[in-house]
């Protein structure tokens, strides 16, 4: 019965997903969404009745689905009806499966080894389904609303601003574009602070210093030699040396070209004394003609088009560093950037929100940087991001989980930061399930039974269906928000899969060791290294070869 219910709700969730695809139905108002949702429930119930011959049971499940949709719609008043139905039915399907798996686990337990192993499997399934629902929540929360969160900006508020440009051994032709763009920024009271951190070659940083002198008094150059704390330590020292009248600190990576109106458009948000930081999307250039870079570009866009708008509705965004602005007093209030965390920007935003401040997300790109041109560079970047997420969990889990430990964090902020960092473990969970399925297949072929609940037959179909519909929804959400093609959205998904092993290793590293070396993302293409590295890079490099063949045919 429980498995039957899980399949019913899973089928209804899939049907609602398909129904939401067409004509922007996911955002349809209630007088369109409600009838469409009822029709989808009726169609699934009709087909289920034909298969099961249990009309009363299917009607009861239909009533539960409708009631759950009503409750979800009342709880999330700005969601559309179809969005509410999609999330409600996916949640019911997950609960039904977990109840079924739990009943099987403990009803047929044969011995202690079986009980422990099957209980661990149940915990893995619970974690996987919770992560799946967290992704779905972000998608529905963003797509089913008719508008994103907005915050007023006062254009007359023009405090003194510094733009900090951290650099390490950067090619002058790359950072030169960044500084020339900053020289053209339209803002009356601005300092550009170029912070060269531990560049070993004197000729390299002297050339950068000369460029700053050429660009005029607005530009200040600082070289830090043998400085501890990596990028965070360098920025802390740069902030310490700022004039006292500087109120706002903006951060720009050394490969970004910003628009002249960036600061005038963003600084006005700080007229609200509650606002501690403002973040705009990180965007990129020179990607249109390469299929690998196209896929990579849209894989980046997902976070800023789906995740950040969702978090913005509950004042739970992260400060993502480059193309962000932060109030100096708020940064100094928390003691500056944490030099022990490789994603010091995201970690700082959690501490700032815990003090009761607010963050603002403006979903408009004001600058474009360079993406990693080699897979080695991409792996280093993603490893650092995943490791930073695990470090944040290790450092702040009490603040996120324990009652009374969150200072002024709201429940919604805790949930967003907790699940947002736990999501990095999704690849590790996928790896565990893959290994388990391979072991199950091997033991079945050898006519042996593993001491664990079997993941075969009908019981395996539902988790696989959850995974498949989840991937379809992610690709659909990316296509809808970024207006890319299906091909580009799928290429973005391929990039995520290609990095799964890297993310898994980063999570394991973060669990066993907190401190690590800062992995810099190169701004120019580097060699691919060993044959083993080339093999690991195969998935993403396949996209490059396809792109080259396509250009050759043209």
PDB file of C-alpha atoms in Angstrom, residues 282-514:
ATOM      1  CA  UNK A 282      28.959  36.623 -11.529  1.00  0.00           C
ATOM      2  CA  UNK A 283      28.848  36.536 -15.300  1.00  0.00           C
ATOM      3  CA  UNK A 284      31.342  35.664 -17.998  1.00  0.00           C
ATOM      4  CA  UNK A 285      32.552  36.582 -21.464  1.00  0.00           C
ATOM      5  CA  UNK A 286      34.133  34.894 -24.507  1.00  0.00           C
ATOM      6  CA  UNK A 287      32.080  31.695 -24.219  1.00  0.00           C
ATOM      7  CA  UNK A 288      29.633  31.846 -27.122  1.00  0.00           C
ATOM      8  CA  UNK A 289      31.708  30.047 -29.785  1.00  0.00           C
ATOM      9  CA  UNK A 290      32.849  27.020 -27.778  1.00  0.00           C
ATOM     10  CA  UNK A 291      30.387  24.286 -26.744  1.00  0.00           C
ATOM     11  CA  UNK A 292      32.438  23.348 -23.672  1.00  0.00           C
ATOM     12  CA  UNK A 293      32.440  26.956 -22.489  1.00  0.00           C
ATOM     13  CA  UNK A 294      28.735  27.279 -23.317  1.00  0.00           C
ATOM     14  CA  UNK A 295      27.926  24.331 -21.070  1.00  0.00           C
ATOM     15  CA  UNK A 296      30.205  25.672 -18.352  1.00  0.00           C
ATOM     16  CA  UNK A 297      28.623  29.117 -18.634  1.00  0.00           C
ATOM     17  CA  UNK A 298      25.097  27.827 -18.092  1.00  0.00           C
ATOM     18  CA  UNK A 299      26.210  25.537 -15.265  1.00  0.00           C
ATOM     19  CA  UNK A 300      27.419  28.704 -13.499  1.00  0.00           C
ATOM     20  CA  UNK A 301      24.243  30.609 -14.313  1.00  0.00           C
ATOM     21  CA  UNK A 302      22.036  28.088 -12.509  1.00  0.00           C
ATOM     22  CA  UNK A 303      23.107  29.257  -9.049  1.00  0.00           C
ATOM     23  CA  UNK A 304      22.519  32.932  -9.766  1.00  0.00           C
ATOM     24  CA  UNK A 305      19.259  32.388 -11.672  1.00  0.00           C
ATOM     25  CA  UNK A 306      17.604  29.739  -9.479  1.00  0.00           C
ATOM     26  CA  UNK A 307      19.253  29.441  -6.067  1.00  0.00           C
ATOM     27  CA  UNK A 308      20.019  33.066  -5.241  1.00  0.00           C
ATOM     28  CA  UNK A 309      16.567  34.458  -6.182  1.00  0.00           C
ATOM     29  CA  UNK A 310      14.979  31.798  -3.977  1.00  0.00           C
ATOM     30  CA  UNK A 311      17.226  32.621  -1.029  1.00  0.00           C
ATOM     31  CA  UNK A 312      16.646  36.346  -1.519  1.00  0.00           C
ATOM     32  CA  UNK A 313      12.979  35.968  -0.574  1.00  0.00           C
ATOM     33  CA  UNK A 314      14.035  35.008   2.963  1.00  0.00           C
ATOM     34  CA  UNK A 315      17.123  37.214   3.396  1.00  0.00           C
ATOM     35  CA  UNK A 316      19.358  34.153   3.107  1.00  0.00           C
ATOM     36  CA  UNK A 317      21.634  34.958   0.158  1.00  0.00           C
ATOM     37  CA  UNK A 318      25.373  34.429   0.310  1.00  0.00           C
ATOM     38  CA  UNK A 319      28.028  37.023  -0.351  1.00  0.00           C
ATOM     39  CA  UNK A 320      29.781  35.503  -3.355  1.00  0.00           C
ATOM     40  CA  UNK A 321      32.813  37.785  -3.416  1.00  0.00           C
ATOM     41  CA  UNK A 322      33.458  39.274  -6.811  1.00  0.00           C
ATOM     42  CA  UNK A 323      30.830  41.736  -8.070  1.00  0.00           C
ATOM     43  CA  UNK A 324      29.627  42.139  -4.482  1.00  0.00           C
ATOM     44  CA  UNK A 325      29.690  45.136  -2.142  1.00  0.00           C
ATOM     45  CA  UNK A 326      29.898  44.958   1.647  1.00  0.00           C
ATOM     46  CA  UNK A 327      29.507  47.557   4.373  1.00  0.00           C
ATOM     47  CA  UNK A 328      32.886  48.073   6.006  1.00  0.00           C
ATOM     48  CA  UNK A 329      31.466  48.391   9.517  1.00  0.00           C
ATOM     49  CA  UNK A 330      29.613  45.070   9.146  1.00  0.00           C
ATOM     50  CA  UNK A 331      32.794  43.335   7.968  1.00  0.00           C
ATOM     51  CA  UNK A 332      34.795  44.767  10.857  1.00  0.00           C
ATOM     52  CA  UNK A 333      32.006  43.841  13.288  1.00  0.00           C
ATOM     53  CA  UNK A 334      32.585  40.138  12.568  1.00  0.00           C
ATOM     54  CA  UNK A 335      36.380  40.460  12.675  1.00  0.00           C
ATOM     55  CA  UNK A 336      37.020  40.498   8.922  1.00  0.00           C
ATOM     56  CA  UNK A 337      37.429  37.621   6.495  1.00  0.00           C
ATOM     57  CA  UNK A 338      38.099  34.203   8.016  1.00  0.00           C
ATOM     58  CA  UNK A 339      41.538  33.087   6.810  1.00  0.00           C
ATOM     59  CA  UNK A 340      40.838  29.448   7.751  1.00  0.00           C
ATOM     60  CA  UNK A 341      37.981  29.026   5.243  1.00  0.00           C
ATOM     61  CA  UNK A 342      38.685  28.840   1.512  1.00  0.00           C
ATOM     62  CA  UNK A 343      35.273  30.348   0.686  1.00  0.00           C
ATOM     63  CA  UNK A 344      35.738  33.242   3.066  1.00  0.00           C
ATOM     64  CA  UNK A 345      33.079  35.363   1.355  1.00  0.00           C
ATOM     65  CA  UNK A 346      30.189  32.906   1.839  1.00  0.00           C
ATOM     66  CA  UNK A 347      31.287  32.191   5.413  1.00  0.00           C
ATOM     67  CA  UNK A 348      31.373  35.904   6.251  1.00  0.00           C
ATOM     68  CA  UNK A 349      27.825  36.412   4.979  1.00  0.00           C
ATOM     69  CA  UNK A 350      26.536  33.765   7.407  1.00  0.00           C
ATOM     70  CA  UNK A 351      28.179  35.521  10.343  1.00  0.00           C
ATOM     71  CA  UNK A 352      26.839  38.882   9.170  1.00  0.00           C
ATOM     72  CA  UNK A 353      23.272  37.599   8.872  1.00  0.00           C
ATOM     73  CA  UNK A 354      23.607  36.076  12.339  1.00  0.00           C
ATOM     74  CA  UNK A 355      24.165  39.625  13.640  1.00  0.00           C
ATOM     75  CA  UNK A 356      20.751  40.620  12.306  1.00  0.00           C
ATOM     76  CA  UNK A 357      21.880  42.399   9.137  1.00  0.00           C
ATOM     77  CA  UNK A 358      20.393  41.996   5.659  1.00  0.00           C
ATOM     78  CA  UNK A 359      21.757  41.070   2.249  1.00  0.00           C
ATOM     79  CA  UNK A 360      20.371  42.251  -1.095  1.00  0.00           C
ATOM     80  CA  UNK A 361      20.525  40.330  -4.360  1.00  0.00           C
ATOM     81  CA  UNK A 362      20.131  42.228  -7.632  1.00  0.00           C
ATOM     82  CA  UNK A 363      19.771  39.823 -10.543  1.00  0.00           C
ATOM     83  CA  UNK A 364      21.492  41.903 -13.178  1.00  0.00           C
ATOM     84  CA  UNK A 365      25.045  41.345 -14.400  1.00  0.00           C
ATOM     85  CA  UNK A 366      27.311  44.398 -14.158  1.00  0.00           C
ATOM     86  CA  UNK A 367      30.577  42.629 -14.931  1.00  0.00           C
ATOM     87  CA  UNK A 368      31.959  39.741 -16.953  1.00  0.00           C
ATOM     88  CA  UNK A 369      34.968  37.608 -16.102  1.00  0.00           C
ATOM     89  CA  UNK A 370      36.863  34.688 -17.591  1.00  0.00           C
ATOM     90  CA  UNK A 371      35.905  31.078 -16.939  1.00  0.00           C
ATOM     91  CA  UNK A 372      38.573  28.408 -16.377  1.00  0.00           C
ATOM     92  CA  UNK A 373      39.809  27.498 -19.841  1.00  0.00           C
ATOM     93  CA  UNK A 374      41.184  24.110 -18.801  1.00  0.00           C
ATOM     94  CA  UNK A 375      39.552  21.285 -16.929  1.00  0.00           C
ATOM     95  CA  UNK A 376      42.386  21.355 -14.384  1.00  0.00           C
ATOM     96  CA  UNK A 377      41.525  24.952 -13.566  1.00  0.00           C
ATOM     97  CA  UNK A 378      37.835  24.109 -13.328  1.00  0.00           C
ATOM     98  CA  UNK A 379      38.550  21.191 -10.984  1.00  0.00           C
ATOM     99  CA  UNK A 380      40.573  23.420  -8.666  1.00  0.00           C
ATOM    100  CA  UNK A 381      37.781  25.974  -8.545  1.00  0.00           C
ATOM    101  CA  UNK A 382      35.024  23.444  -7.870  1.00  0.00           C
ATOM    102  CA  UNK A 383      37.162  21.596  -5.317  1.00  0.00           C
ATOM    103  CA  UNK A 384      37.656  24.867  -3.442  1.00  0.00           C
ATOM    104  CA  UNK A 385      33.940  25.717  -3.497  1.00  0.00           C
ATOM    105  CA  UNK A 386      32.884  22.272  -2.254  1.00  0.00           C
ATOM    106  CA  UNK A 387      35.594  22.189   0.397  1.00  0.00           C
ATOM    107  CA  UNK A 388      34.539  25.642   1.563  1.00  0.00           C
ATOM    108  CA  UNK A 389      30.958  24.462   1.935  1.00  0.00           C
ATOM    109  CA  UNK A 390      32.074  21.576   4.154  1.00  0.00           C
ATOM    110  CA  UNK A 391      34.283  23.918   6.187  1.00  0.00           C
ATOM    111  CA  UNK A 392      31.291  26.200   6.792  1.00  0.00           C
ATOM    112  CA  UNK A 393      29.260  23.220   8.019  1.00  0.00           C
ATOM    113  CA  UNK A 394      32.021  22.106  10.359  1.00  0.00           C
ATOM    114  CA  UNK A 395      32.510  25.612  11.706  1.00  0.00           C
ATOM    115  CA  UNK A 396      28.864  26.650  12.059  1.00  0.00           C
ATOM    116  CA  UNK A 397      26.768  23.475  12.416  1.00  0.00           C
ATOM    117  CA  UNK A 398      25.759  24.423  15.954  1.00  0.00           C
ATOM    118  CA  UNK A 399      24.595  27.824  14.751  1.00  0.00           C
ATOM    119  CA  UNK A 400      22.556  26.183  11.997  1.00  0.00           C
ATOM    120  CA  UNK A 401      21.117  23.215  13.900  1.00  0.00           C
ATOM    121  CA  UNK A 402      21.014  23.693  17.664  1.00  0.00           C
ATOM    122  CA  UNK A 403      18.227  25.724  19.293  1.00  0.00           C
ATOM    123  CA  UNK A 404      19.431  28.957  20.852  1.00  0.00           C
ATOM    124  CA  UNK A 405      22.780  28.899  19.011  1.00  0.00           C
ATOM    125  CA  UNK A 406      21.829  30.798  15.872  1.00  0.00           C
ATOM    126  CA  UNK A 407      22.064  34.296  17.359  1.00  0.00           C
ATOM    127  CA  UNK A 408      19.638  36.299  15.189  1.00  0.00           C
ATOM    128  CA  UNK A 409      19.342  33.847  12.295  1.00  0.00           C
ATOM    129  CA  UNK A 410      15.773  33.017  11.313  1.00  0.00           C
ATOM    130  CA  UNK A 411      14.634  29.431  10.809  1.00  0.00           C
ATOM    131  CA  UNK A 412      14.497  30.008   7.042  1.00  0.00           C
ATOM    132  CA  UNK A 413      18.059  31.365   6.993  1.00  0.00           C
ATOM    133  CA  UNK A 414      19.297  28.357   8.929  1.00  0.00           C
ATOM    134  CA  UNK A 415      17.587  25.940   6.559  1.00  0.00           C
ATOM    135  CA  UNK A 416      18.912  27.676   3.439  1.00  0.00           C
ATOM    136  CA  UNK A 417      22.499  27.771   4.710  1.00  0.00           C
ATOM    137  CA  UNK A 418      22.333  24.227   6.066  1.00  0.00           C
ATOM    138  CA  UNK A 419      20.878  22.628   2.930  1.00  0.00           C
ATOM    139  CA  UNK A 420      22.870  24.891   0.616  1.00  0.00           C
ATOM    140  CA  UNK A 421      26.119  23.511   2.019  1.00  0.00           C
ATOM    141  CA  UNK A 422      24.843  19.951   2.510  1.00  0.00           C
ATOM    142  CA  UNK A 423      23.978  19.914  -1.212  1.00  0.00           C
ATOM    143  CA  UNK A 424      27.691  19.488  -1.921  1.00  0.00           C
ATOM    144  CA  UNK A 425      27.326  15.939  -0.554  1.00  0.00           C
ATOM    145  CA  UNK A 426      24.851  15.042  -3.305  1.00  0.00           C
ATOM    146  CA  UNK A 427      27.644  13.682  -5.493  1.00  0.00           C
ATOM    147  CA  UNK A 428      28.992  11.590  -2.616  1.00  0.00           C
ATOM    148  CA  UNK A 429      25.513  10.146  -2.057  1.00  0.00           C
ATOM    149  CA  UNK A 430      25.256   9.310  -5.751  1.00  0.00           C
ATOM    150  CA  UNK A 431      28.617   7.547  -5.533  1.00  0.00           C
ATOM    151  CA  UNK A 432      27.438   5.485  -2.533  1.00  0.00           C
ATOM    152  CA  UNK A 433      24.254   4.408  -4.326  1.00  0.00           C
ATOM    153  CA  UNK A 434      26.212   3.515  -7.466  1.00  0.00           C
ATOM    154  CA  UNK A 435      28.593   1.305  -5.486  1.00  0.00           C
ATOM    155  CA  UNK A 436      25.663  -0.320  -3.677  1.00  0.00           C
ATOM    156  CA  UNK A 437      23.841  -1.059  -6.928  1.00  0.00           C
ATOM    157  CA  UNK A 438      26.989  -2.567  -8.445  1.00  0.00           C
ATOM    158  CA  UNK A 439      27.493  -4.771  -5.384  1.00  0.00           C
ATOM    159  CA  UNK A 440      23.833  -5.810  -5.488  1.00  0.00           C
ATOM    160  CA  UNK A 441      24.088  -6.697  -9.181  1.00  0.00           C
ATOM    161  CA  UNK A 442      27.291  -8.652  -8.577  1.00  0.00           C
ATOM    162  CA  UNK A 443      25.849 -10.577  -5.626  1.00  0.00           C
ATOM    163  CA  UNK A 444      22.672 -11.371  -7.584  1.00  0.00           C
ATOM    164  CA  UNK A 445      24.725 -12.681 -10.503  1.00  0.00           C
ATOM    165  CA  UNK A 446      26.660 -14.899  -8.060  1.00  0.00           C
ATOM    166  CA  UNK A 447      23.403 -16.036  -6.386  1.00  0.00           C
ATOM    167  CA  UNK A 448      24.320 -14.437  -3.075  1.00  0.00           C
ATOM    168  CA  UNK A 449      22.329 -12.081  -0.850  1.00  0.00           C
ATOM    169  CA  UNK A 450      24.044  -9.077   0.704  1.00  0.00           C
ATOM    170  CA  UNK A 451      23.163  -8.450   4.382  1.00  0.00           C
ATOM    171  CA  UNK A 452      21.139  -5.375   3.435  1.00  0.00           C
ATOM    172  CA  UNK A 453      17.706  -4.510   2.070  1.00  0.00           C
ATOM    173  CA  UNK A 454      17.704  -5.347  -1.626  1.00  0.00           C
ATOM    174  CA  UNK A 455      17.503  -2.460  -4.101  1.00  0.00           C
ATOM    175  CA  UNK A 456      16.025  -4.331  -7.032  1.00  0.00           C
ATOM    176  CA  UNK A 457      12.763  -4.681  -8.907  1.00  0.00           C
ATOM    177  CA  UNK A 458       9.857  -2.341  -8.302  1.00  0.00           C
ATOM    178  CA  UNK A 459      11.407  -0.817  -5.168  1.00  0.00           C
ATOM    179  CA  UNK A 460      14.346   0.420  -7.240  1.00  0.00           C
ATOM    180  CA  UNK A 461      12.144   2.013  -9.890  1.00  0.00           C
ATOM    181  CA  UNK A 462      10.893   4.846  -7.705  1.00  0.00           C
ATOM    182  CA  UNK A 463      14.300   6.281  -6.652  1.00  0.00           C
ATOM    183  CA  UNK A 464      15.444   6.061 -10.274  1.00  0.00           C
ATOM    184  CA  UNK A 465      12.280   7.901 -11.343  1.00  0.00           C
ATOM    185  CA  UNK A 466      12.921  10.556  -8.668  1.00  0.00           C
ATOM    186  CA  UNK A 467      16.431  11.054 -10.028  1.00  0.00           C
ATOM    187  CA  UNK A 468      15.301  11.220 -13.662  1.00  0.00           C
ATOM    188  CA  UNK A 469      12.496  13.729 -13.041  1.00  0.00           C
ATOM    189  CA  UNK A 470      14.822  15.786 -10.846  1.00  0.00           C
ATOM    190  CA  UNK A 471      17.363  16.047 -13.659  1.00  0.00           C
ATOM    191  CA  UNK A 472      14.638  16.962 -16.154  1.00  0.00           C
ATOM    192  CA  UNK A 473      13.378  19.699 -13.831  1.00  0.00           C
ATOM    193  CA  UNK A 474      16.899  21.100 -13.378  1.00  0.00           C
ATOM    194  CA  UNK A 475      17.469  21.274 -17.140  1.00  0.00           C
ATOM    195  CA  UNK A 476      14.014  22.767 -17.677  1.00  0.00           C
ATOM    196  CA  UNK A 477      14.562  25.388 -14.962  1.00  0.00           C
ATOM    197  CA  UNK A 478      17.912  26.353 -16.456  1.00  0.00           C
ATOM    198  CA  UNK A 479      16.386  26.691 -19.912  1.00  0.00           C
ATOM    199  CA  UNK A 480      13.431  28.716 -18.663  1.00  0.00           C
ATOM    200  CA  UNK A 481      15.426  31.186 -16.566  1.00  0.00           C
ATOM    201  CA  UNK A 482      18.408  31.677 -18.873  1.00  0.00           C
ATOM    202  CA  UNK A 483      16.524  31.288 -22.184  1.00  0.00           C
ATOM    203  CA  UNK A 484      19.217  28.922 -23.422  1.00  0.00           C
ATOM    204  CA  UNK A 485      18.647  26.002 -25.771  1.00  0.00           C
ATOM    205  CA  UNK A 486      17.965  22.461 -24.590  1.00  0.00           C
ATOM    206  CA  UNK A 487      21.399  21.535 -25.912  1.00  0.00           C
ATOM    207  CA  UNK A 488      23.124  24.186 -23.810  1.00  0.00           C
ATOM    208  CA  UNK A 489      21.135  23.245 -20.705  1.00  0.00           C
ATOM    209  CA  UNK A 490      22.074  19.578 -21.124  1.00  0.00           C
ATOM    210  CA  UNK A 491      25.708  20.589 -21.671  1.00  0.00           C
ATOM    211  CA  UNK A 492      25.560  22.431 -18.348  1.00  0.00           C
ATOM    212  CA  UNK A 493      24.284  19.237 -16.735  1.00  0.00           C
ATOM    213  CA  UNK A 494      27.189  17.322 -18.267  1.00  0.00           C
ATOM    214  CA  UNK A 495      29.623  19.709 -16.609  1.00  0.00           C
ATOM    215  CA  UNK A 496      28.023  18.998 -13.224  1.00  0.00           C
ATOM    216  CA  UNK A 497      28.388  15.255 -13.787  1.00  0.00           C
ATOM    217  CA  UNK A 498      31.979  15.609 -14.982  1.00  0.00           C
ATOM    218  CA  UNK A 499      32.879  17.280 -11.686  1.00  0.00           C
ATOM    219  CA  UNK A 500      31.096  14.755  -9.452  1.00  0.00           C
ATOM    220  CA  UNK A 501      34.253  12.905  -8.462  1.00  0.00           C
ATOM    221  CA  UNK A 502      36.098  16.157  -7.713  1.00  0.00           C
ATOM    222  CA  UNK A 503      33.253  17.366  -5.489  1.00  0.00           C
ATOM    223  CA  UNK A 504      33.110  13.995  -3.716  1.00  0.00           C
ATOM    224  CA  UNK A 505      36.839  14.126  -2.954  1.00  0.00           C
ATOM    225  CA  UNK A 506      36.514  17.697  -1.697  1.00  0.00           C
ATOM    226  CA  UNK A 507      33.725  16.681   0.688  1.00  0.00           C
ATOM    227  CA  UNK A 508      35.780  13.777   2.020  1.00  0.00           C
ATOM    228  CA  UNK A 509      38.806  16.047   2.441  1.00  0.00           C
ATOM    229  CA  UNK A 510      36.708  18.574   4.303  1.00  0.00           C
ATOM    230  CA  UNK A 511      35.382  15.908   6.672  1.00  0.00           C
ATOM    231  CA  UNK A 512      38.792  14.544   7.657  1.00  0.00           C
ATOM    232  CA  UNK A 513      40.877  17.730   7.565  1.00  0.00           C
ATOM    233  CA  UNK A 514      39.767  21.314   8.140  1.00  0.00           C
TER     234      UNK A 514
END
